[in-house]
Coordinates of N, CA and C in Angstrom, one line a residue:
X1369 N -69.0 0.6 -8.9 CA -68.7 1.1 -7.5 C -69.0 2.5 -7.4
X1370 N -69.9 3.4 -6.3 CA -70.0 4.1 -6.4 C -69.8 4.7 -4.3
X1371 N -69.3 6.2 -4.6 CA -69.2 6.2 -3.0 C -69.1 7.9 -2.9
X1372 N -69.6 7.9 -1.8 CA -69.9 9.7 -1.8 C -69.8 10.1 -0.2
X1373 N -69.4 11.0 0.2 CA -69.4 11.2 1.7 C -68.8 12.9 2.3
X1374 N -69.1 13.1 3.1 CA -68.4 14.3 3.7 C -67.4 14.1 5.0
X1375 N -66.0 14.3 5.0 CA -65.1 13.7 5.7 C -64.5 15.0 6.2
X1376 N -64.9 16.0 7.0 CA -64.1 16.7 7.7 C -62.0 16.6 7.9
X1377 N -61.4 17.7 6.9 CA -60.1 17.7 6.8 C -59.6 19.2 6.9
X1378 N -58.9 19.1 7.8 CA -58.7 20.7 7.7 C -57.4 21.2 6.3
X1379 N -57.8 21.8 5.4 CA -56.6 21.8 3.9 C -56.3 23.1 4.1
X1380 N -56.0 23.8 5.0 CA -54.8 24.6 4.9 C -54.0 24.6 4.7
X1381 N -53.4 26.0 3.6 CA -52.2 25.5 3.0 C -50.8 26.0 3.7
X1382 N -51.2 25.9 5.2 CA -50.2 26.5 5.7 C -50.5 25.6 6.9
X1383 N -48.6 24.7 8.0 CA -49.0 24.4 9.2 C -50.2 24.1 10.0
X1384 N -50.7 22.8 10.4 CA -51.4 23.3 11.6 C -51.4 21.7 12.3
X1385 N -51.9 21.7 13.6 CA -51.3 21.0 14.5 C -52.2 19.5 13.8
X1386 N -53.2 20.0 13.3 CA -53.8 18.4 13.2 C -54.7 19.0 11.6
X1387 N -54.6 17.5 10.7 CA -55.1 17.8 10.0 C -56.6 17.5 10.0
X1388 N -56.7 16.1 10.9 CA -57.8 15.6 10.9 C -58.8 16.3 11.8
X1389 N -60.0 16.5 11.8 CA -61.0 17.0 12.9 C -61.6 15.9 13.9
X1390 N -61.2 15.4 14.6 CA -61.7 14.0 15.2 C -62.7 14.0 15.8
X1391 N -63.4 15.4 16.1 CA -64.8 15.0 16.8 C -66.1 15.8 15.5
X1392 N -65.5 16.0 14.2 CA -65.9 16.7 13.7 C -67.3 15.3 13.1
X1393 N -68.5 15.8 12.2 CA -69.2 14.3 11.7 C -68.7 14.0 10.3
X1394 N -69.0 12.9 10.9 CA -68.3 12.1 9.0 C -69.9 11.2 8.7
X1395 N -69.8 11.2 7.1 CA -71.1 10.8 6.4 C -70.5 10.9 5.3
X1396 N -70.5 9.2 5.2 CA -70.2 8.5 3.9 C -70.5 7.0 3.1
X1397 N -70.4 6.9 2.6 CA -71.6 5.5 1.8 C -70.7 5.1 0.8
X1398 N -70.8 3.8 0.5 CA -70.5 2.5 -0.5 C -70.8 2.0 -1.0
X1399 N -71.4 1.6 -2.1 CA -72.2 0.9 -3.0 C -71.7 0.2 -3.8
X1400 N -71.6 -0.7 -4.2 CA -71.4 -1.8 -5.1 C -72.8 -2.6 -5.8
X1401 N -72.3 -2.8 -7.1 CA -73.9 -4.0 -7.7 C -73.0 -4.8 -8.2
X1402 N -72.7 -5.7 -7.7 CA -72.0 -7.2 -8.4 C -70.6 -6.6 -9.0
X1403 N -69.7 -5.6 -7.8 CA -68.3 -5.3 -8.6 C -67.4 -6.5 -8.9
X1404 N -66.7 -6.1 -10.5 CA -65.8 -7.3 -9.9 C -64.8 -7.0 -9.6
X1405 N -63.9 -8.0 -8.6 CA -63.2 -8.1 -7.5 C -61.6 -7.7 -8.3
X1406 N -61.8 -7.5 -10.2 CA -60.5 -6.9 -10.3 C -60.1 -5.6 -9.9
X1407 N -61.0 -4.6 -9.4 CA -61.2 -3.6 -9.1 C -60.0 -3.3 -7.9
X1408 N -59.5 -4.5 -7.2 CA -58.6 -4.4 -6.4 C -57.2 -3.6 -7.0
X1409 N -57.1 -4.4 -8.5 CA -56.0 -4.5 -8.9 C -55.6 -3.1 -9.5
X1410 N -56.3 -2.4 -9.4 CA -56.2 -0.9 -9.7 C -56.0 -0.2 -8.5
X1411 N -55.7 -0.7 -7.3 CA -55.8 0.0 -6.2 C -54.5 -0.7 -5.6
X1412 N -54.4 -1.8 -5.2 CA -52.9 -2.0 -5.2 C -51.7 -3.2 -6.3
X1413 N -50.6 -2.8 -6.7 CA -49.7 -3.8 -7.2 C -49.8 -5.6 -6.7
X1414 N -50.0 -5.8 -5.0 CA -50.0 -6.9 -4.7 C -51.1 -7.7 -4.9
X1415 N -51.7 -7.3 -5.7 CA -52.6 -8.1 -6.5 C -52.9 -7.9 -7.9
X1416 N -52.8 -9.2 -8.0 CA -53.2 -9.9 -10.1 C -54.3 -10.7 -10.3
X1417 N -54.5 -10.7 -11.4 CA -55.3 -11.6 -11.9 C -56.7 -12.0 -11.2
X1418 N -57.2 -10.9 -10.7 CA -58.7 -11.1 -9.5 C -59.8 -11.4 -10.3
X1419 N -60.9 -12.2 -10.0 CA -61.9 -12.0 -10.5 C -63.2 -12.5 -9.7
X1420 N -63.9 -12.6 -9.8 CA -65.1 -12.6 -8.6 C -66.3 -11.4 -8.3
X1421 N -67.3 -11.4 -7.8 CA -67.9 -10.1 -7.1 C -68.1 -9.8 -6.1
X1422 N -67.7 -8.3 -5.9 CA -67.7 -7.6 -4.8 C -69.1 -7.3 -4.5
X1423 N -69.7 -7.5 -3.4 CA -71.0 -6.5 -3.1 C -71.0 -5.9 -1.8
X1424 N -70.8 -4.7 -1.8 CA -70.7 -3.6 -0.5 C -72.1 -2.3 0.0
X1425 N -72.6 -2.9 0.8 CA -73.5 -1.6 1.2 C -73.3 -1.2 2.1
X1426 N -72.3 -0.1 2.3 CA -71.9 0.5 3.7 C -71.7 1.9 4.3
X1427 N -72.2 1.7 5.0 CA -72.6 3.5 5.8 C -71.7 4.1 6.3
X1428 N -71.1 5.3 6.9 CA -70.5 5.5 7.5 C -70.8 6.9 8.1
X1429 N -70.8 6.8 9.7 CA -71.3 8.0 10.4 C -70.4 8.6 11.7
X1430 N -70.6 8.7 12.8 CA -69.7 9.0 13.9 C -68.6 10.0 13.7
X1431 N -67.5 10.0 14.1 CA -66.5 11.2 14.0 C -65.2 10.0 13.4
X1432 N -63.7 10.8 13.1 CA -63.1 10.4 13.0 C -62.4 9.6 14.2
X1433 N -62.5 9.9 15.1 CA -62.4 9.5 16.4 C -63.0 7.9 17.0
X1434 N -64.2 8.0 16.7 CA -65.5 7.0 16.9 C -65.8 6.8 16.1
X1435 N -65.7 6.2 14.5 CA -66.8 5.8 13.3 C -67.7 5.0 14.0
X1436 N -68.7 4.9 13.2 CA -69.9 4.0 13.6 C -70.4 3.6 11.8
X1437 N -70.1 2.1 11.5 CA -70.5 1.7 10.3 C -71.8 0.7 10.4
X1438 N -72.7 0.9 9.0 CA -73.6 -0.4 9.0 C -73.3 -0.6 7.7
X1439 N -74.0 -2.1 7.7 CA -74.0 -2.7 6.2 C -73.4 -4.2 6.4
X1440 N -72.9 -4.1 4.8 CA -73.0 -5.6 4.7 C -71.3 -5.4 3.6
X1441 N -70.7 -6.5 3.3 CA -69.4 -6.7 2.7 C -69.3 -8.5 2.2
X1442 N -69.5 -8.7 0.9 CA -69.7 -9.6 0.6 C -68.4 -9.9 -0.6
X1443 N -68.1 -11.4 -0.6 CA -67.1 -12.0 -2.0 C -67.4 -12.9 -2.4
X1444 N -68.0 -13.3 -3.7 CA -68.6 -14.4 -4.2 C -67.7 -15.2 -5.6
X1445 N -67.5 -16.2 -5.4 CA -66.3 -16.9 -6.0 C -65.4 -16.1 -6.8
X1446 N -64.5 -15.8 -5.2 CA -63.2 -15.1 -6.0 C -62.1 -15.7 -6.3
X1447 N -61.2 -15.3 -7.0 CA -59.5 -15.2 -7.3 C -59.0 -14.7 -7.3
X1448 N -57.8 -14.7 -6.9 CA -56.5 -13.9 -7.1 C -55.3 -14.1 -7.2
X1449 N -54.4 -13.7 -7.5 CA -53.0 -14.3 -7.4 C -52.2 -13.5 -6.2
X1450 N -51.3 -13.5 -5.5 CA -50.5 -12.9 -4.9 C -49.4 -12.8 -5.0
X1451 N -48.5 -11.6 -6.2 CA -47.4 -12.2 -6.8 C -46.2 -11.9 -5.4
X1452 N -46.1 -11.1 -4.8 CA -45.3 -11.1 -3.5 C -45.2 -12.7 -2.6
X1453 N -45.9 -13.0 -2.3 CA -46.3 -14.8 -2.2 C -46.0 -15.8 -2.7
X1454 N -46.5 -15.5 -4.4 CA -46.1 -16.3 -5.1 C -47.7 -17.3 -5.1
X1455 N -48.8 -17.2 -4.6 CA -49.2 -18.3 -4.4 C -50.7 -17.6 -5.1
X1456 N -51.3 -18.5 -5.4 CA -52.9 -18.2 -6.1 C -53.7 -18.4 -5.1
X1457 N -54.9 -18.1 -4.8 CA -56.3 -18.0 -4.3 C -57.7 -17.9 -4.9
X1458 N -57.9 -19.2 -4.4 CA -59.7 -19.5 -5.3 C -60.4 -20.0 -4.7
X1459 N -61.6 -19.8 -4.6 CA -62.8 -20.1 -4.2 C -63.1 -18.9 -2.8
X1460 N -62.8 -17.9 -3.7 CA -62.3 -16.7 -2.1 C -64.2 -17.0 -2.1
X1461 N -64.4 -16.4 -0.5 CA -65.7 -15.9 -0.3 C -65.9 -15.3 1.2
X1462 N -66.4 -14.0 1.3 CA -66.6 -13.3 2.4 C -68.3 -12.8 2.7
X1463 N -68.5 -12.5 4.1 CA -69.3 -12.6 4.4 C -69.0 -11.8 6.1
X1464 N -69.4 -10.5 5.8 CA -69.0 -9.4 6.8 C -70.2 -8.4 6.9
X1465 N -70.7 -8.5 8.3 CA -71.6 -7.6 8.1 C -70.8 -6.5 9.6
X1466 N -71.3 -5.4 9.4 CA -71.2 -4.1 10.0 C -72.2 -3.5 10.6
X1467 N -72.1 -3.2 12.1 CA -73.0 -2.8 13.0 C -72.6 -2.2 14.1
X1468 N -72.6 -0.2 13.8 CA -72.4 0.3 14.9 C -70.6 0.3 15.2
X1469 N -70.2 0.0 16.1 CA -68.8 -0.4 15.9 C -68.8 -1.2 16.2
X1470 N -69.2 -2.4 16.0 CA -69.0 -4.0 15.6 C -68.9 -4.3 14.2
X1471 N -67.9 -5.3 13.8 CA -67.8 -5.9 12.6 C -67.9 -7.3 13.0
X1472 N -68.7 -8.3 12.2 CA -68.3 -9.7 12.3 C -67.9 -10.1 11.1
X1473 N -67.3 -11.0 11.4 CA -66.3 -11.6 10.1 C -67.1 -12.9 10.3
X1474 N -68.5 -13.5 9.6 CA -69.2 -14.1 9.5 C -68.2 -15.4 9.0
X1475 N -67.6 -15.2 7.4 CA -67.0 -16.4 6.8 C -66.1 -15.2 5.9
X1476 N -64.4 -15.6 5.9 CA -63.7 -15.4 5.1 C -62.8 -16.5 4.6
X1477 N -62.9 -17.0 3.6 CA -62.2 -18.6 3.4 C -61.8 -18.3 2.1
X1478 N -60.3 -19.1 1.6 CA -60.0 -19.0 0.3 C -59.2 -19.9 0.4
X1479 N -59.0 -20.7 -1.0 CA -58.6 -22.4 -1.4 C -56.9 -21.9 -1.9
X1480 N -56.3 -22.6 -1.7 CA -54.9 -22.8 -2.7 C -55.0 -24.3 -3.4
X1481 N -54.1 -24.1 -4.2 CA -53.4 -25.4 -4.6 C -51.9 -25.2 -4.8
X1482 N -51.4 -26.7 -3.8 CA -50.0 -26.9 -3.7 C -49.4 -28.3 -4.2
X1483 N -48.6 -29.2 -3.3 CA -49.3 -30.1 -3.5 C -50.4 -31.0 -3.5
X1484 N -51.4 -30.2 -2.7 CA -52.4 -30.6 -1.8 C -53.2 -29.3 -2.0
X1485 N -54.4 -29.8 -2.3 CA -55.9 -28.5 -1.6 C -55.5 -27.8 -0.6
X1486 N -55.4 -26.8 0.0 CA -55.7 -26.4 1.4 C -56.6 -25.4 1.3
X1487 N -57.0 -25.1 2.8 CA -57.9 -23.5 2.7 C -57.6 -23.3 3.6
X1488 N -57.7 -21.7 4.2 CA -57.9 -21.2 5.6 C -59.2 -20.4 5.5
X1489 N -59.8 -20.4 7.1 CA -60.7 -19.9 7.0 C -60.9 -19.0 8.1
X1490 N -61.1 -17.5 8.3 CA -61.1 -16.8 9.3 C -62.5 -16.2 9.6
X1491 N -63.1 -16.2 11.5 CA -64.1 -16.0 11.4 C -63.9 -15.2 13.0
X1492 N -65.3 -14.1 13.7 CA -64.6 -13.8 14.6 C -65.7 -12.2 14.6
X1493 N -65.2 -11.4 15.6 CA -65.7 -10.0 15.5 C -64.7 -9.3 15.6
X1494 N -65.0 -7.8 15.3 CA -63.9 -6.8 16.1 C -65.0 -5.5 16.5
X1495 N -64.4 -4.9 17.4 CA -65.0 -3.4 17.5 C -63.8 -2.2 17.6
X1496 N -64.5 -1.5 17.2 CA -64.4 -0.3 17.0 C -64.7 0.8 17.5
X1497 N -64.5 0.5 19.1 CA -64.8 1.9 19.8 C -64.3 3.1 19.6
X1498 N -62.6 3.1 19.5 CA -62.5 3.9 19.4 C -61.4 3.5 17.9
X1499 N -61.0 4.4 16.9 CA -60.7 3.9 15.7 C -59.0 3.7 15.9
X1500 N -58.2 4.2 16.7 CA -56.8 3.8 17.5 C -56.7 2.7 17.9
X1501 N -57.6 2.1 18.6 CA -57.5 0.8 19.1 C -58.6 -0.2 19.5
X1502 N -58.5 -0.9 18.0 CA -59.4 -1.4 17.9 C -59.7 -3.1 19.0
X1503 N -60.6 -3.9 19.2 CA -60.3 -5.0 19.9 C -61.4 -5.8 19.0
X1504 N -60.4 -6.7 19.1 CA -60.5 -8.2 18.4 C -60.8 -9.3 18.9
X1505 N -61.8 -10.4 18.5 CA -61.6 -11.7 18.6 C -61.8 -12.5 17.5
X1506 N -61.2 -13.2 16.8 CA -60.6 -13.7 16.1 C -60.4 -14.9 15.8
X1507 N -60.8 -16.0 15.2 CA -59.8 -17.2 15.3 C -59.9 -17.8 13.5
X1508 N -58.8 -18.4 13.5 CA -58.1 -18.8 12.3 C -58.0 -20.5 12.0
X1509 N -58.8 -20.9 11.0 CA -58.1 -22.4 10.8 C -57.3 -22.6 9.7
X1510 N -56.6 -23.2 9.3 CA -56.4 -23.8 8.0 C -55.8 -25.0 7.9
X1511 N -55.8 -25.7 6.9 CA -55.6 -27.2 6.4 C -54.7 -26.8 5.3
X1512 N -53.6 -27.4 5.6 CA -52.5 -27.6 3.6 C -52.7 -26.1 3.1
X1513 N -52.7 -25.3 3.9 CA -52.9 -23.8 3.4 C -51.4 -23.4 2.6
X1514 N -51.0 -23.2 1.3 CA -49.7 -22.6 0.5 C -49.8 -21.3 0.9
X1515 N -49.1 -21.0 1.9 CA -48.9 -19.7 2.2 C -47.9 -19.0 1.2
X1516 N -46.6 -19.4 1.1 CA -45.7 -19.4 0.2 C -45.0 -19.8 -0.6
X1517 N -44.5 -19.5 -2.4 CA -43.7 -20.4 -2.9 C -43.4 -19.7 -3.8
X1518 N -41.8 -19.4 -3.3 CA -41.0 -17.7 -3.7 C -39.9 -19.2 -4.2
X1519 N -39.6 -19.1 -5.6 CA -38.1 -19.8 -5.7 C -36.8 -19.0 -4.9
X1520 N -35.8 -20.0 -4.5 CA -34.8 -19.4 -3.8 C -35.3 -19.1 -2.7
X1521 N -36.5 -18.7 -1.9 CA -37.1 -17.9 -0.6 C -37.8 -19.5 0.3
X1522 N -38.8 -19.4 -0.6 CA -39.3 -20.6 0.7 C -40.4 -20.9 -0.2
X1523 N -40.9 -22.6 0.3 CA -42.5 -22.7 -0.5 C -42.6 -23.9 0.8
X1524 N -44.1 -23.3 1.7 CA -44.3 -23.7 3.0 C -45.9 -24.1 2.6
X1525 N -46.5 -25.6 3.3 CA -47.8 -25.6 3.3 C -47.9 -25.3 4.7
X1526 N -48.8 -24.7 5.3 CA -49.0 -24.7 6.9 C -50.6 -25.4 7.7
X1527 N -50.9 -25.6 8.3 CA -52.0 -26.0 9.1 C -51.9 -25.7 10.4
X1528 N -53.4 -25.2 10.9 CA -53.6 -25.1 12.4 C -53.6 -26.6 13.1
X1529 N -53.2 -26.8 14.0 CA -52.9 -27.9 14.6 C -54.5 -28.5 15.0
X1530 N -54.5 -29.7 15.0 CA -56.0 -29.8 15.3 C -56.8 -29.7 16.7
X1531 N -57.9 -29.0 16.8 CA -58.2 -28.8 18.0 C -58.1 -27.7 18.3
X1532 N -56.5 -27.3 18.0 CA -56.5 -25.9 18.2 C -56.0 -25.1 17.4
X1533 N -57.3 -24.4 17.0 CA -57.1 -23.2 16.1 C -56.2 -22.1 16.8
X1534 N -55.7 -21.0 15.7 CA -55.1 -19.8 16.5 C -56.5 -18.7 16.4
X1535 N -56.1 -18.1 17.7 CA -57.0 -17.7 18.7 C -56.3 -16.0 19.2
X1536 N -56.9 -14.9 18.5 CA -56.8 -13.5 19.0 C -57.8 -13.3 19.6
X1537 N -57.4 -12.7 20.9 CA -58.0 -12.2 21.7 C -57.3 -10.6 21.7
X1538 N -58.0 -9.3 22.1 CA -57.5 -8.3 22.7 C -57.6 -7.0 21.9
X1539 N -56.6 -5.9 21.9 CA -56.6 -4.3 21.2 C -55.4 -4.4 20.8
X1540 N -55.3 -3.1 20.0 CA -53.9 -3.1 19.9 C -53.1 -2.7 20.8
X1541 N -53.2 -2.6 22.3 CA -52.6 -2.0 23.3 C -52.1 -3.3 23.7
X1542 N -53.1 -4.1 23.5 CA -52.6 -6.0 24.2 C -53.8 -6.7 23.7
X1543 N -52.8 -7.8 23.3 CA -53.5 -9.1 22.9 C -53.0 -10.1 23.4
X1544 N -53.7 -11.4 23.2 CA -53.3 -12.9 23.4 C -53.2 -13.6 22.2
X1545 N -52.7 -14.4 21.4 CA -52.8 -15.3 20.4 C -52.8 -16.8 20.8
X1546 N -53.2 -17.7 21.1 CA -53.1 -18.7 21.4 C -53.8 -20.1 20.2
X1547 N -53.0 -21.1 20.4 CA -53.3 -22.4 19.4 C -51.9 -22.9 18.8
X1548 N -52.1 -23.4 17.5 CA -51.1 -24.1 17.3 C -50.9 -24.3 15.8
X1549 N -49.7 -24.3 15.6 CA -49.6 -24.3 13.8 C -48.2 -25.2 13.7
X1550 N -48.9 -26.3 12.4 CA -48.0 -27.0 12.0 C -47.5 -27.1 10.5
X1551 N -46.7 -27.3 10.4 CA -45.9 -27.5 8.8 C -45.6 -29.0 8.2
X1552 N -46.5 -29.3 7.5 CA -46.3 -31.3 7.2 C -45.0 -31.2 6.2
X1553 N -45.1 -30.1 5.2 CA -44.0 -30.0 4.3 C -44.0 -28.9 3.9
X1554 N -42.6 -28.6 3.4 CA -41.9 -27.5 3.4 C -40.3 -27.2 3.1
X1555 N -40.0 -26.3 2.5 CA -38.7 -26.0 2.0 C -38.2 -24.4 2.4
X1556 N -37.6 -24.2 2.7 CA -36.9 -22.8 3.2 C -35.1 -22.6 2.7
X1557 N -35.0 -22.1 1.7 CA -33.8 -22.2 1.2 C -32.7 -21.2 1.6
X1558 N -31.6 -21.4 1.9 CA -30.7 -20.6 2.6 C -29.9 -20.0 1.7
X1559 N -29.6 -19.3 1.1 CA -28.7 -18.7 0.2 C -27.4 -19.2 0.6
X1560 N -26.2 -19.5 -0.2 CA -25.1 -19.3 0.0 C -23.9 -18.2 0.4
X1561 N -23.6 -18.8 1.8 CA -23.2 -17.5 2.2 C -21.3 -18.0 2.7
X1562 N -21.2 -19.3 2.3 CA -19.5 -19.3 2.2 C -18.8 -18.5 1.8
X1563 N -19.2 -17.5 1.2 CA -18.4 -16.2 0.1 C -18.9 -14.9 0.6
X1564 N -19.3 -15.3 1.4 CA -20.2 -13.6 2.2 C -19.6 -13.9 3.6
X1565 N -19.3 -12.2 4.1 CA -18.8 -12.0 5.1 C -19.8 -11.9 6.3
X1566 N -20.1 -12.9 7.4 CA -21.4 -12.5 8.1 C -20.8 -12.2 9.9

């Protein structure tokens, strides 16, 4: 993995109203040749056991304000564990390409095993006019997806309802989510709280 850029910051070592320069230019780049995807696991705790390749060619230009990215963002048979979750992830695979301030989210899909196979699979664009508030459309499937399975906490398979996937529309100022999600099985455990004052 290799990456180099010029990111306008103001490092004064004294007060000042803003650190960032937002209309200042930024020029920066990404490179990947078949990383693998344990690379995550050096960057944060909520991930174990990754393996797979990363491949990233990605530009970065406009201001902090307005980025403008190109390129491409790929995952080719990955894994991982999620120990916060509790649940594993295999057959990851992404497929994101970058243009301008558009992103499409071509194919993001990753398998569990629970009782049952499941996957979800998320697909969709977003832009990025302005880097505050970005707007999305989005939509989400999954089948027997093991979201979670925390002893004592909960171990949940979920699925979108059929027909209707969940559905983001909007920015972060306002959105819509619409569709439907169902639970065929599942446990949610209550702690004992006869002895606790509530």
């Amino acid at each position: 993995v290799s990456a180099r850029g010029r990111l306008p910051v103001d490092l004064s070592l004294v007060p000042v109203e803003r650190r960032v320069l937002e209309n200042d230019p930024l020029q920066a780049s990404v490179r990947t040749d078949s990383a693998d995807l344990s690379v995550l696991e050096a960057v944060t705790p909520a991930v174990q056991r990754a393996s797979g390749r990363v491949q990233a060619e990605v530009d970065v230009a406009g201001t902090w304000k307005r980025p403008r990215f190109t390129g491409l963002f790929s995952i080719a048979d990955g894994a991982l564990s999620l120990p916060n979750a509790g649940i594993r992830l295999t057959r990851v695979t992404a497929d994101v390409g970058l243009s301008g301030d558009s992103v499409a989210v071509r194919k993001l899909q990753a398998y569990t095993t629970g009782t049952r196979v499941g996957w979800a699979a998320l697909t969709g664009a977003a832009t990025i006019e302005e880097l505050l508030n970005p707007t999305v459309d989005l939509t989400l499937e999954a089948r027997n997806f093991h979201v979670v399975s925390r002893p004592r906490v909960a171990d949940l398979e979920v699925s979108t309802a059929r027909g209707r996937p969940l559905h983001l529309v909007g920015s972060k100022r306002g959105s819509t989510l619409t569709g439907g999600v169902e639970i065929e099985r599942g446990e949610i455990y209550i702690p004992d709280i006869a002895t606790k004052k509530v």
